[in-house]
Amino acid sequence: MELYFLGTNAGVPTLQRNVTSIALRLLEERRSMWLFDCGEGTQHQILRSPLKMTRLEKIFITHLHGDHIFGLPGLLSSRSAQGATSPVTIYGPKGIKAYIETSLDISQSRVNYSLEVVEHSGGVLFEDDGFRVESALLEHRAESFGYRITEKDRPGNLDLERLESYGLKPGPLYGRLKRGESVQTPDGQEVHAADVLLAPKKGRIVTILGDTRPCANIVPLAKGSDLLVHEATFMHELQDIANEYYHSTALQAAEAASEAGVKELMLTHFSSRYKDTEHLQPLLDEAKQVFPNTRLAEDFGLYPVQR
């Protein structure tokens, strides 16, 4: 599980940073990637990255401002032109379906794969044996959502020493035990999975927020996350402007991370007034005063989610 940032700027792109899009790579977990927001130029960023659009499985849109959705029609159309056939599901606020259908229809774009658009107002959006995705409304000028992605716990590895003590050799019986079944040893002794499985592998939790100013739903949504991605459009000296435009400061993001008890905070969605990494350093410094384990997201930056 890794996050790959395709754009970290707010509002408009600059020569240094594109507008918002984040890929969650789940290559080991489900051989796919999920995209969070798709600002203009996202498909160009993908071309310059190790990401493959054939791996795209789901797109989660936080809100309908242009810097988060203007890249969608082109990306969907190009994916089809490249021969991708696997289905894609898009989740977003009310209006996202009309935007996609109108854009593709008027431009006479063809999508030769199954495309499902799910409009939502929060709650549990997706769940299977491996993952659960839930959403909550934030506080922005447009209806904006945050997403909590929970990887479910997985069975632990087999205890090879215990298996040897039972006289069990590598083969199909190992697979049955791994699936939680019971097996018999060559001498007829019954061995239960619980006898030979190590502790379960704890699933990871990632919370990715859309644009927001401080609000009540942030902490419950992010509670105990291994990684929180939080917008930090301004330094705290501009908190009045941040509040007026429904954005957050780096310090406010750090306060949310501290209150939610997350393990790591990733700042993104920076105002274009902060031209480069040198100008972003003060945002990082003020956030670290409250939450030391904070990092600045960078375009084309790959960040593993630690277990």
PDB file of C-alpha atoms in Angstrom:
ATOM      1  CA  MET A   1       0.000   0.000   0.000  1.00  0.00           C
ATOM      2  CA  GLU A   2       1.595   3.228  -1.204  1.00  0.00           C
ATOM      3  CA  LEU A   3       0.507   6.787  -1.944  1.00  0.00           C
ATOM      4  CA  TYR A   4       1.759   8.420  -5.124  1.00  0.00           C
ATOM      5  CA  PHE A   5       1.078  12.140  -5.461  1.00  0.00           C
ATOM      6  CA  LEU A   6       0.302  13.363  -8.976  1.00  0.00           C
ATOM      7  CA  GLY A   7      -0.498  16.923  -7.940  1.00  0.00           C
ATOM      8  CA  THR A   8      -0.101  18.898  -4.723  1.00  0.00           C
ATOM      9  CA  ASN A   9      -1.079  22.453  -5.664  1.00  0.00           C
ATOM     10  CA  ALA A  10      -4.273  24.310  -4.798  1.00  0.00           C
ATOM     11  CA  GLY A  11      -6.488  26.081  -7.314  1.00  0.00           C
ATOM     12  CA  VAL A  12      -4.238  26.314 -10.354  1.00  0.00           C
ATOM     13  CA  PRO A  13      -1.155  24.421 -11.545  1.00  0.00           C
ATOM     14  CA  THR A  14       2.318  25.924 -11.479  1.00  0.00           C
ATOM     15  CA  LEU A  15       5.548  24.932 -13.197  1.00  0.00           C
ATOM     16  CA  GLN A  16       6.532  23.124 -10.003  1.00  0.00           C
ATOM     17  CA  ARG A  17       3.259  21.460  -8.975  1.00  0.00           C
ATOM     18  CA  ASN A  18       0.111  20.222 -10.679  1.00  0.00           C
ATOM     19  CA  VAL A  19      -3.386  20.408  -9.195  1.00  0.00           C
ATOM     20  CA  THR A  20      -4.790  17.728  -6.942  1.00  0.00           C
ATOM     21  CA  SER A  21      -4.656  14.005  -7.621  1.00  0.00           C
ATOM     22  CA  ILE A  22      -3.429  11.150  -5.437  1.00  0.00           C
ATOM     23  CA  ALA A  23      -3.022   7.495  -6.388  1.00  0.00           C
ATOM     24  CA  LEU A  24      -3.306   4.757  -3.786  1.00  0.00           C
ATOM     25  CA  ARG A  25      -1.284   1.850  -5.155  1.00  0.00           C
ATOM     26  CA  LEU A  26      -2.596  -1.541  -4.018  1.00  0.00           C
ATOM     27  CA  LEU A  27      -0.428  -3.722  -6.212  1.00  0.00           C
ATOM     28  CA  GLU A  28       0.290  -6.398  -3.601  1.00  0.00           C
ATOM     29  CA  GLU A  29      -3.155  -6.222  -2.017  1.00  0.00           C
ATOM     30  CA  ARG A  30      -5.384  -6.325  -5.155  1.00  0.00           C
ATOM     31  CA  ARG A  31      -3.152  -5.608  -8.181  1.00  0.00           C
ATOM     32  CA  SER A  32      -4.855  -2.278  -8.772  1.00  0.00           C
ATOM     33  CA  MET A  33      -4.746   1.425  -7.992  1.00  0.00           C
ATOM     34  CA  TRP A  34      -7.363   3.835  -6.697  1.00  0.00           C
ATOM     35  CA  LEU A  35      -7.337   7.517  -7.616  1.00  0.00           C
ATOM     36  CA  PHE A  36      -8.420  10.315  -5.294  1.00  0.00           C
ATOM     37  CA  ASP A  37      -9.417  13.413  -7.287  1.00  0.00           C
ATOM     38  CA  CYS A  38      -8.376  14.059 -10.858  1.00  0.00           C
ATOM     39  CA  GLY A  39      -7.356  17.649 -11.534  1.00  0.00           C
ATOM     40  CA  GLU A  40      -6.560  18.921 -15.013  1.00  0.00           C
ATOM     41  CA  GLY A  41      -3.437  17.311 -16.432  1.00  0.00           C
ATOM     42  CA  THR A  42      -3.618  14.197 -14.258  1.00  0.00           C
ATOM     43  CA  GLN A  43      -3.258  11.876 -17.258  1.00  0.00           C
ATOM     44  CA  HIS A  44      -0.087  13.744 -18.264  1.00  0.00           C
ATOM     45  CA  GLN A  45       1.280  13.250 -14.748  1.00  0.00           C
ATOM     46  CA  ILE A  46       0.496   9.531 -14.994  1.00  0.00           C
ATOM     47  CA  LEU A  47       2.470   9.327 -18.241  1.00  0.00           C
ATOM     48  CA  ARG A  48       5.486  10.676 -16.346  1.00  0.00           C
ATOM     49  CA  SER A  49       5.020   8.194 -13.499  1.00  0.00           C
ATOM     50  CA  PRO A  50       5.298   4.409 -12.985  1.00  0.00           C
ATOM     51  CA  LEU A  51       1.489   4.201 -12.723  1.00  0.00           C
ATOM     52  CA  LYS A  52      -0.535   2.272 -15.306  1.00  0.00           C
ATOM     53  CA  MET A  53      -4.086   3.280 -16.217  1.00  0.00           C
ATOM     54  CA  THR A  54      -4.860  -0.354 -16.926  1.00  0.00           C
ATOM     55  CA  ARG A  55      -4.560  -0.871 -13.147  1.00  0.00           C
ATOM     56  CA  LEU A  56      -7.134   1.810 -12.370  1.00  0.00           C
ATOM     57  CA  GLU A  57     -10.066   0.316 -10.471  1.00  0.00           C
ATOM     58  CA  LYS A  58     -11.761   3.124  -8.528  1.00  0.00           C
ATOM     59  CA  ILE A  59     -11.807   6.935  -8.482  1.00  0.00           C
ATOM     60  CA  PHE A  60     -12.946   8.838  -5.412  1.00  0.00           C
ATOM     61  CA  ILE A  61     -13.820  12.503  -5.949  1.00  0.00           C
ATOM     62  CA  THR A  62     -13.796  14.733  -2.869  1.00  0.00           C
ATOM     63  CA  HIS A  63     -15.722  17.662  -4.387  1.00  0.00           C
ATOM     64  CA  LEU A  64     -16.651  19.224  -7.697  1.00  0.00           C
ATOM     65  CA  HIS A  65     -14.299  22.196  -7.896  1.00  0.00           C
ATOM     66  CA  GLY A  66     -12.400  22.281 -11.171  1.00  0.00           C
ATOM     67  CA  ASP A  67      -8.940  21.700  -9.728  1.00  0.00           C
ATOM     68  CA  HIS A  68     -10.211  18.311  -8.520  1.00  0.00           C
ATOM     69  CA  ILE A  69     -12.261  17.097 -11.522  1.00  0.00           C
ATOM     70  CA  PHE A  70     -11.204  18.809 -14.784  1.00  0.00           C
ATOM     71  CA  GLY A  71      -8.885  15.914 -15.637  1.00  0.00           C
ATOM     72  CA  LEU A  72     -11.611  13.261 -15.499  1.00  0.00           C
ATOM     73  CA  PRO A  73     -13.054  13.300 -19.062  1.00  0.00           C
ATOM     74  CA  GLY A  74      -9.643  13.158 -20.698  1.00  0.00           C
ATOM     75  CA  LEU A  75      -8.359  10.441 -18.418  1.00  0.00           C
ATOM     76  CA  LEU A  76     -11.433   8.236 -18.907  1.00  0.00           C
ATOM     77  CA  SER A  77     -11.333   8.679 -22.669  1.00  0.00           C
ATOM     78  CA  SER A  78      -7.587   8.079 -22.963  1.00  0.00           C
ATOM     79  CA  ARG A  79      -7.839   4.950 -20.819  1.00  0.00           C
ATOM     80  CA  SER A  80     -10.296   3.540 -23.347  1.00  0.00           C
ATOM     81  CA  ALA A  81      -8.110   4.552 -26.299  1.00  0.00           C
ATOM     82  CA  GLN A  82      -5.198   2.717 -24.693  1.00  0.00           C
ATOM     83  CA  GLY A  83      -7.199  -0.501 -24.770  1.00  0.00           C
ATOM     84  CA  ALA A  84      -8.038  -0.888 -21.090  1.00  0.00           C
ATOM     85  CA  THR A  85     -11.043  -3.158 -20.582  1.00  0.00           C
ATOM     86  CA  SER A  86     -11.331  -3.629 -16.809  1.00  0.00           C
ATOM     87  CA  PRO A  87     -14.260  -1.823 -15.125  1.00  0.00           C
ATOM     88  CA  VAL A  88     -13.921   1.484 -13.249  1.00  0.00           C
ATOM     89  CA  THR A  89     -16.186   2.809 -10.502  1.00  0.00           C
ATOM     90  CA  ILE A  90     -16.290   6.512  -9.657  1.00  0.00           C
ATOM     91  CA  TYR A  91     -17.580   7.764  -6.298  1.00  0.00           C
ATOM     92  CA  GLY A  92     -18.385  11.422  -5.696  1.00  0.00           C
ATOM     93  CA  PRO A  93     -20.894  14.045  -4.549  1.00  0.00           C
ATOM     94  CA  LYS A  94     -24.186  14.660  -6.279  1.00  0.00           C
ATOM     95  CA  GLY A  95     -23.529  16.161  -9.711  1.00  0.00           C
ATOM     96  CA  ILE A  96     -20.485  14.061 -10.596  1.00  0.00           C
ATOM     97  CA  LYS A  97     -22.573  11.730 -12.784  1.00  0.00           C
ATOM     98  CA  ALA A  98     -24.030  14.581 -14.845  1.00  0.00           C
ATOM     99  CA  TYR A  99     -20.578  16.141 -15.241  1.00  0.00           C
ATOM    100  CA  ILE A 100     -19.026  12.933 -16.560  1.00  0.00           C
ATOM    101  CA  GLU A 101     -21.928  11.942 -18.811  1.00  0.00           C
ATOM    102  CA  THR A 102     -22.257  15.445 -20.292  1.00  0.00           C
ATOM    103  CA  SER A 103     -18.514  15.817 -20.904  1.00  0.00           C
ATOM    104  CA  LEU A 104     -18.208  12.454 -22.610  1.00  0.00           C
ATOM    105  CA  ASP A 105     -21.432  12.893 -24.592  1.00  0.00           C
ATOM    106  CA  ILE A 106     -20.725  16.386 -25.953  1.00  0.00           C
ATOM    107  CA  SER A 107     -17.140  15.483 -26.853  1.00  0.00           C
ATOM    108  CA  GLN A 108     -18.340  12.231 -28.482  1.00  0.00           C
ATOM    109  CA  SER A 109     -15.836  10.316 -26.402  1.00  0.00           C
ATOM    110  CA  ARG A 110     -16.022   6.537 -26.319  1.00  0.00           C
ATOM    111  CA  VAL A 111     -15.476   4.503 -23.192  1.00  0.00           C
ATOM    112  CA  ASN A 112     -15.162   0.835 -24.112  1.00  0.00           C
ATOM    113  CA  TYR A 113     -15.176  -0.519 -20.567  1.00  0.00           C
ATOM    114  CA  SER A 114     -17.783  -0.682 -17.830  1.00  0.00           C
ATOM    115  CA  LEU A 115     -17.990   2.707 -16.103  1.00  0.00           C
ATOM    116  CA  GLU A 116     -20.170   3.036 -12.995  1.00  0.00           C
ATOM    117  CA  VAL A 117     -20.730   6.375 -11.255  1.00  0.00           C
ATOM    118  CA  VAL A 118     -21.926   6.304  -7.643  1.00  0.00           C
ATOM    119  CA  GLU A 119     -23.161   9.556  -6.123  1.00  0.00           C
ATOM    120  CA  HIS A 120     -23.123   9.581  -2.338  1.00  0.00           C
ATOM    121  CA  SER A 121     -23.692  11.697   0.748  1.00  0.00           C
ATOM    122  CA  GLY A 122     -21.255   9.907   3.035  1.00  0.00           C
ATOM    123  CA  GLY A 123     -21.278   6.632   4.953  1.00  0.00           C
ATOM    124  CA  VAL A 124     -19.883   3.248   3.912  1.00  0.00           C
ATOM    125  CA  LEU A 125     -19.267   3.288   0.145  1.00  0.00           C
ATOM    126  CA  PHE A 126     -17.478   0.019  -0.474  1.00  0.00           C
ATOM    127  CA  GLU A 127     -16.594  -3.140   1.430  1.00  0.00           C
ATOM    128  CA  ASP A 128     -15.215  -6.544   0.523  1.00  0.00           C
ATOM    129  CA  ASP A 129     -12.991  -9.136   2.188  1.00  0.00           C
ATOM    130  CA  GLY A 130      -9.961  -6.868   1.984  1.00  0.00           C
ATOM    131  CA  PHE A 131     -11.047  -3.244   2.324  1.00  0.00           C
ATOM    132  CA  ARG A 132     -13.693  -0.916   3.652  1.00  0.00           C
ATOM    133  CA  VAL A 133     -14.128   2.670   2.424  1.00  0.00           C
ATOM    134  CA  GLU A 134     -16.251   5.175   4.310  1.00  0.00           C
ATOM    135  CA  SER A 135     -16.797   8.881   3.835  1.00  0.00           C
ATOM    136  CA  ALA A 136     -17.889  11.922   5.809  1.00  0.00           C
ATOM    137  CA  LEU A 137     -18.859  15.477   4.889  1.00  0.00           C
ATOM    138  CA  LEU A 138     -16.308  18.206   5.546  1.00  0.00           C
ATOM    139  CA  GLU A 139     -16.717  21.987   5.531  1.00  0.00           C
ATOM    140  CA  HIS A 140     -15.956  23.738   2.267  1.00  0.00           C
ATOM    141  CA  ARG A 141     -17.658  26.152  -0.158  1.00  0.00           C
ATOM    142  CA  ALA A 142     -18.811  23.144  -2.176  1.00  0.00           C
ATOM    143  CA  GLU A 143     -19.974  19.838  -0.726  1.00  0.00           C
ATOM    144  CA  SER A 144     -16.636  18.210   0.089  1.00  0.00           C
ATOM    145  CA  PHE A 145     -15.893  14.765   1.508  1.00  0.00           C
ATOM    146  CA  GLY A 146     -13.068  12.942   3.191  1.00  0.00           C
ATOM    147  CA  TYR A 147     -12.409   9.224   2.692  1.00  0.00           C
ATOM    148  CA  ARG A 148     -11.223   6.635   5.215  1.00  0.00           C
ATOM    149  CA  ILE A 149      -9.719   3.500   3.667  1.00  0.00           C
ATOM    150  CA  THR A 150      -9.398   0.571   6.065  1.00  0.00           C
ATOM    151  CA  GLU A 151      -7.412  -2.500   5.131  1.00  0.00           C
ATOM    152  CA  LYS A 152      -8.853  -5.471   6.986  1.00  0.00           C
ATOM    153  CA  ASP A 153      -6.620  -7.633   9.163  1.00  0.00           C
ATOM    154  CA  ARG A 154      -5.081 -10.561   7.324  1.00  0.00           C
ATOM    155  CA  PRO A 155      -4.164 -14.010   8.689  1.00  0.00           C
ATOM    156  CA  GLY A 156      -0.665 -14.285  10.064  1.00  0.00           C
ATOM    157  CA  ASN A 157       2.081 -16.341   8.467  1.00  0.00           C
ATOM    158  CA  LEU A 158       2.375 -20.049   9.130  1.00  0.00           C
ATOM    159  CA  ASP A 159       4.697 -21.061  11.983  1.00  0.00           C
ATOM    160  CA  LEU A 160       7.117 -23.294  10.093  1.00  0.00           C
ATOM    161  CA  GLU A 161       8.671 -24.760  13.250  1.00  0.00           C
ATOM    162  CA  ARG A 162       5.271 -25.848  14.557  1.00  0.00           C
ATOM    163  CA  LEU A 163       4.407 -27.340  11.179  1.00  0.00           C
ATOM    164  CA  GLU A 164       7.621 -29.342  11.170  1.00  0.00           C
ATOM    165  CA  SER A 165       6.892 -30.572  14.688  1.00  0.00           C
ATOM    166  CA  TYR A 166       3.623 -32.015  13.361  1.00  0.00           C
ATOM    167  CA  GLY A 167       5.440 -33.651  10.464  1.00  0.00           C
ATOM    168  CA  LEU A 168       3.690 -31.474   7.866  1.00  0.00           C
ATOM    169  CA  LYS A 169       5.560 -30.698   4.660  1.00  0.00           C
ATOM    170  CA  PRO A 170       5.023 -27.745   2.266  1.00  0.00           C
ATOM    171  CA  GLY A 171       2.137 -28.354  -0.079  1.00  0.00           C
ATOM    172  CA  PRO A 172      -1.663 -28.144  -0.334  1.00  0.00           C
ATOM    173  CA  LEU A 173      -2.127 -28.655   3.418  1.00  0.00           C
ATOM    174  CA  TYR A 174      -0.282 -25.387   4.046  1.00  0.00           C
ATOM    175  CA  GLY A 175      -2.802 -23.577   1.869  1.00  0.00           C
ATOM    176  CA  ARG A 176      -5.746 -25.100   3.728  1.00  0.00           C
ATOM    177  CA  LEU A 177      -4.317 -24.076   7.089  1.00  0.00           C
ATOM    178  CA  LYS A 178      -3.680 -20.575   5.772  1.00  0.00           C
ATOM    179  CA  ARG A 179      -7.369 -20.375   4.829  1.00  0.00           C
ATOM    180  CA  GLY A 180      -8.355 -21.261   8.389  1.00  0.00           C
ATOM    181  CA  GLU A 181      -9.171 -24.921   7.774  1.00  0.00           C
ATOM    182  CA  SER A 182      -8.120 -27.943   9.834  1.00  0.00           C
ATOM    183  CA  VAL A 183      -5.998 -30.778   8.414  1.00  0.00           C
ATOM    184  CA  GLN A 184      -4.735 -34.193   9.481  1.00  0.00           C
ATOM    185  CA  THR A 185      -1.094 -35.186   9.903  1.00  0.00           C
ATOM    186  CA  PRO A 186       0.226 -38.383   8.292  1.00  0.00           C
ATOM    187  CA  ASP A 187      -0.356 -40.221  11.594  1.00  0.00           C
ATOM    188  CA  GLY A 188      -3.974 -39.032  11.813  1.00  0.00           C
ATOM    189  CA  GLN A 189      -3.577 -36.158  14.288  1.00  0.00           C
ATOM    190  CA  GLU A 190      -5.879 -33.196  13.652  1.00  0.00           C
ATOM    191  CA  VAL A 191      -4.178 -29.811  13.368  1.00  0.00           C
ATOM    192  CA  HIS A 192      -6.238 -26.621  13.550  1.00  0.00           C
ATOM    193  CA  ALA A 193      -5.219 -23.403  11.795  1.00  0.00           C
ATOM    194  CA  ALA A 194      -5.060 -21.588  15.139  1.00  0.00           C
ATOM    195  CA  ASP A 195      -2.358 -24.062  16.230  1.00  0.00           C
ATOM    196  CA  VAL A 196       0.088 -23.040  13.508  1.00  0.00           C
ATOM    197  CA  LEU A 197      -0.784 -19.464  12.498  1.00  0.00           C
ATOM    198  CA  LEU A 198       1.190 -16.540  13.878  1.00  0.00           C
ATOM    199  CA  ALA A 199      -0.494 -13.304  14.976  1.00  0.00           C
ATOM    200  CA  PRO A 200      -2.718 -11.676  12.319  1.00  0.00           C
ATOM    201  CA  LYS A 201      -1.247  -8.906  10.186  1.00  0.00           C
ATOM    202  CA  LYS A 202      -2.874  -5.695  11.317  1.00  0.00           C
ATOM    203  CA  GLY A 203      -4.553  -3.801   8.499  1.00  0.00           C
ATOM    204  CA  ARG A 204      -3.587  -0.223   7.760  1.00  0.00           C
ATOM    205  CA  ILE A 205      -5.809   2.842   7.688  1.00  0.00           C
ATOM    206  CA  VAL A 206      -5.404   5.817   5.358  1.00  0.00           C
ATOM    207  CA  THR A 207      -7.568   8.939   5.569  1.00  0.00           C
ATOM    208  CA  ILE A 208      -7.595  11.364   2.626  1.00  0.00           C
ATOM    209  CA  LEU A 209      -9.447  14.627   3.122  1.00  0.00           C
ATOM    210  CA  GLY A 210     -10.897  16.930   0.523  1.00  0.00           C
ATOM    211  CA  ASP A 211     -10.709  20.710   0.843  1.00  0.00           C
ATOM    212  CA  THR A 212     -11.928  21.802   4.262  1.00  0.00           C
ATOM    213  CA  ARG A 213     -11.551  24.201   7.110  1.00  0.00           C
ATOM    214  CA  PRO A 214     -11.508  22.739  10.647  1.00  0.00           C
ATOM    215  CA  CYS A 215     -14.771  20.901  11.324  1.00  0.00           C
ATOM    216  CA  ALA A 216     -16.291  18.249  13.571  1.00  0.00           C
ATOM    217  CA  ASN A 217     -16.058  15.292  11.152  1.00  0.00           C
ATOM    218  CA  ILE A 218     -12.291  15.362  10.628  1.00  0.00           C
ATOM    219  CA  VAL A 219     -11.211  13.714  13.873  1.00  0.00           C
ATOM    220  CA  PRO A 220     -13.751  10.829  13.848  1.00  0.00           C
ATOM    221  CA  LEU A 221     -12.926  10.097  10.207  1.00  0.00           C
ATOM    222  CA  ALA A 222      -9.166  10.131  10.799  1.00  0.00           C
ATOM    223  CA  LYS A 223      -9.144   8.474  14.244  1.00  0.00           C
ATOM    224  CA  GLY A 224      -6.163   6.134  14.638  1.00  0.00           C
ATOM    225  CA  SER A 225      -5.118   6.313  10.977  1.00  0.00           C
ATOM    226  CA  ASP A 226      -1.658   5.163   9.986  1.00  0.00           C
ATOM    227  CA  LEU A 227      -1.537   8.077   7.537  1.00  0.00           C
ATOM    228  CA  LEU A 228      -3.653  11.235   7.280  1.00  0.00           C
ATOM    229  CA  VAL A 229      -3.538  13.353   4.121  1.00  0.00           C
ATOM    230  CA  HIS A 230      -4.719  16.852   5.041  1.00  0.00           C
ATOM    231  CA  GLU A 231      -4.813  20.027   3.007  1.00  0.00           C
ATOM    232  CA  ALA A 232      -2.539  22.846   4.200  1.00  0.00           C
ATOM    233  CA  THR A 233      -3.319  25.663   1.812  1.00  0.00           C
ATOM    234  CA  PHE A 234      -1.835  28.449   3.961  1.00  0.00           C
ATOM    235  CA  MET A 235       0.487  29.183   6.832  1.00  0.00           C
ATOM    236  CA  HIS A 236      -1.267  29.963  10.084  1.00  0.00           C
ATOM    237  CA  GLU A 237      -0.514  33.668   9.818  1.00  0.00           C
ATOM    238  CA  LEU A 238      -3.167  33.638   7.062  1.00  0.00           C
ATOM    239  CA  GLN A 239      -5.771  31.787   9.104  1.00  0.00           C
ATOM    240  CA  ASP A 240      -8.387  34.496   8.515  1.00  0.00           C
ATOM    241  CA  ILE A 241      -8.041  34.066   4.754  1.00  0.00           C
ATOM    242  CA  ALA A 242      -8.042  30.294   5.148  1.00  0.00           C
ATOM    243  CA  ASN A 243     -11.267  30.453   7.134  1.00  0.00           C
ATOM    244  CA  GLU A 244     -12.908  32.825   4.649  1.00  0.00           C
ATOM    245  CA  TYR A 245     -12.162  30.499   1.729  1.00  0.00           C
ATOM    246  CA  TYR A 246     -12.946  27.314   3.690  1.00  0.00           C
ATOM    247  CA  HIS A 247      -9.384  26.024   3.791  1.00  0.00           C
ATOM    248  CA  SER A 248      -6.955  24.965   6.513  1.00  0.00           C
ATOM    249  CA  THR A 249      -3.538  26.057   7.661  1.00  0.00           C
ATOM    250  CA  ALA A 250      -0.607  23.720   8.255  1.00  0.00           C
ATOM    251  CA  LEU A 251      -0.963  24.278  11.993  1.00  0.00           C
ATOM    252  CA  GLN A 252      -4.655  23.377  11.924  1.00  0.00           C
ATOM    253  CA  ALA A 253      -3.847  20.184  10.017  1.00  0.00           C
ATOM    254  CA  ALA A 254      -1.288  19.273  12.677  1.00  0.00           C
ATOM    255  CA  GLU A 255      -3.797  19.934  15.456  1.00  0.00           C
ATOM    256  CA  ALA A 256      -6.284  17.617  13.770  1.00  0.00           C
ATOM    257  CA  ALA A 257      -3.645  14.897  13.383  1.00  0.00           C
ATOM    258  CA  SER A 258      -2.704  15.182  17.046  1.00  0.00           C
ATOM    259  CA  GLU A 259      -6.303  15.040  18.255  1.00  0.00           C
ATOM    260  CA  ALA A 260      -7.108  12.078  15.996  1.00  0.00           C
ATOM    261  CA  GLY A 261      -4.058  10.135  17.198  1.00  0.00           C
ATOM    262  CA  VAL A 262      -2.768   9.362  13.700  1.00  0.00           C
ATOM    263  CA  LYS A 263       0.715   7.963  13.159  1.00  0.00           C
ATOM    264  CA  GLU A 264       1.805  10.184  10.257  1.00  0.00           C
ATOM    265  CA  LEU A 265       0.556  13.414   8.679  1.00  0.00           C
ATOM    266  CA  MET A 266       1.047  14.296   5.015  1.00  0.00           C
ATOM    267  CA  LEU A 267       0.433  17.918   4.007  1.00  0.00           C
ATOM    268  CA  THR A 268      -0.743  18.804   0.500  1.00  0.00           C
ATOM    269  CA  HIS A 269      -2.885  21.278  -1.510  1.00  0.00           C
ATOM    270  CA  PHE A 270      -0.521  24.231  -1.165  1.00  0.00           C
ATOM    271  CA  SER A 271      -1.337  27.752  -2.291  1.00  0.00           C
ATOM    272  CA  SER A 272       0.615  28.816  -5.377  1.00  0.00           C
ATOM    273  CA  ARG A 273       2.037  31.710  -3.332  1.00  0.00           C
ATOM    274  CA  TYR A 274       4.464  29.101  -1.973  1.00  0.00           C
ATOM    275  CA  LYS A 275       6.556  28.614  -5.090  1.00  0.00           C
ATOM    276  CA  ASP A 276       8.871  25.740  -4.221  1.00  0.00           C
ATOM    277  CA  THR A 277      10.073  23.449  -1.437  1.00  0.00           C
ATOM    278  CA  GLU A 278      12.055  26.283   0.149  1.00  0.00           C
ATOM    279  CA  HIS A 279       8.923  28.404   0.478  1.00  0.00           C
ATOM    280  CA  LEU A 280       6.971  25.415   1.823  1.00  0.00           C
ATOM    281  CA  GLN A 281       9.466  24.737   4.609  1.00  0.00           C
ATOM    282  CA  PRO A 282       7.806  27.229   7.020  1.00  0.00           C
ATOM    283  CA  LEU A 283       4.505  25.310   6.659  1.00  0.00           C
ATOM    284  CA  LEU A 284       6.293  22.115   7.612  1.00  0.00           C
ATOM    285  CA  ASP A 285       8.053  23.814  10.518  1.00  0.00           C
ATOM    286  CA  GLU A 286       4.838  25.168  12.033  1.00  0.00           C
ATOM    287  CA  ALA A 287       3.071  21.821  11.662  1.00  0.00           C
ATOM    288  CA  LYS A 288       5.947  19.947  13.300  1.00  0.00           C
ATOM    289  CA  GLN A 289       5.681  22.150  16.374  1.00  0.00           C
ATOM    290  CA  VAL A 290       2.383  20.404  17.089  1.00  0.00           C
ATOM    291  CA  PHE A 291       2.787  17.083  15.277  1.00  0.00           C
ATOM    292  CA  PRO A 292       6.444  16.107  14.705  1.00  0.00           C
ATOM    293  CA  ASN A 293       5.778  13.190  12.323  1.00  0.00           C
ATOM    294  CA  THR A 294       4.676  15.460   9.475  1.00  0.00           C
ATOM    295  CA  ARG A 295       5.855  15.452   5.858  1.00  0.00           C
ATOM    296  CA  LEU A 296       5.275  17.613   2.804  1.00  0.00           C
ATOM    297  CA  ALA A 297       3.820  15.811  -0.192  1.00  0.00           C
ATOM    298  CA  GLU A 298       5.681  16.374  -3.458  1.00  0.00           C
ATOM    299  CA  ASP A 299       4.551  15.797  -7.026  1.00  0.00           C
ATOM    300  CA  PHE A 300       5.782  12.351  -8.122  1.00  0.00           C
ATOM    301  CA  GLY A 301       6.512  11.471  -4.520  1.00  0.00           C
ATOM    302  CA  LEU A 302       5.944   7.836  -3.489  1.00  0.00           C
ATOM    303  CA  TYR A 303       5.126   7.273   0.180  1.00  0.00           C
ATOM    304  CA  PRO A 304       4.670   3.743   1.576  1.00  0.00           C
ATOM    305  CA  VAL A 305       2.004   3.345   4.237  1.00  0.00           C
ATOM    306  CA  GLN A 306       3.850   1.712   7.102  1.00  0.00           C
ATOM    307  CA  ARG A 307       2.223  -1.219   8.807  1.00  0.00           C
TER     308      ARG A 307
END
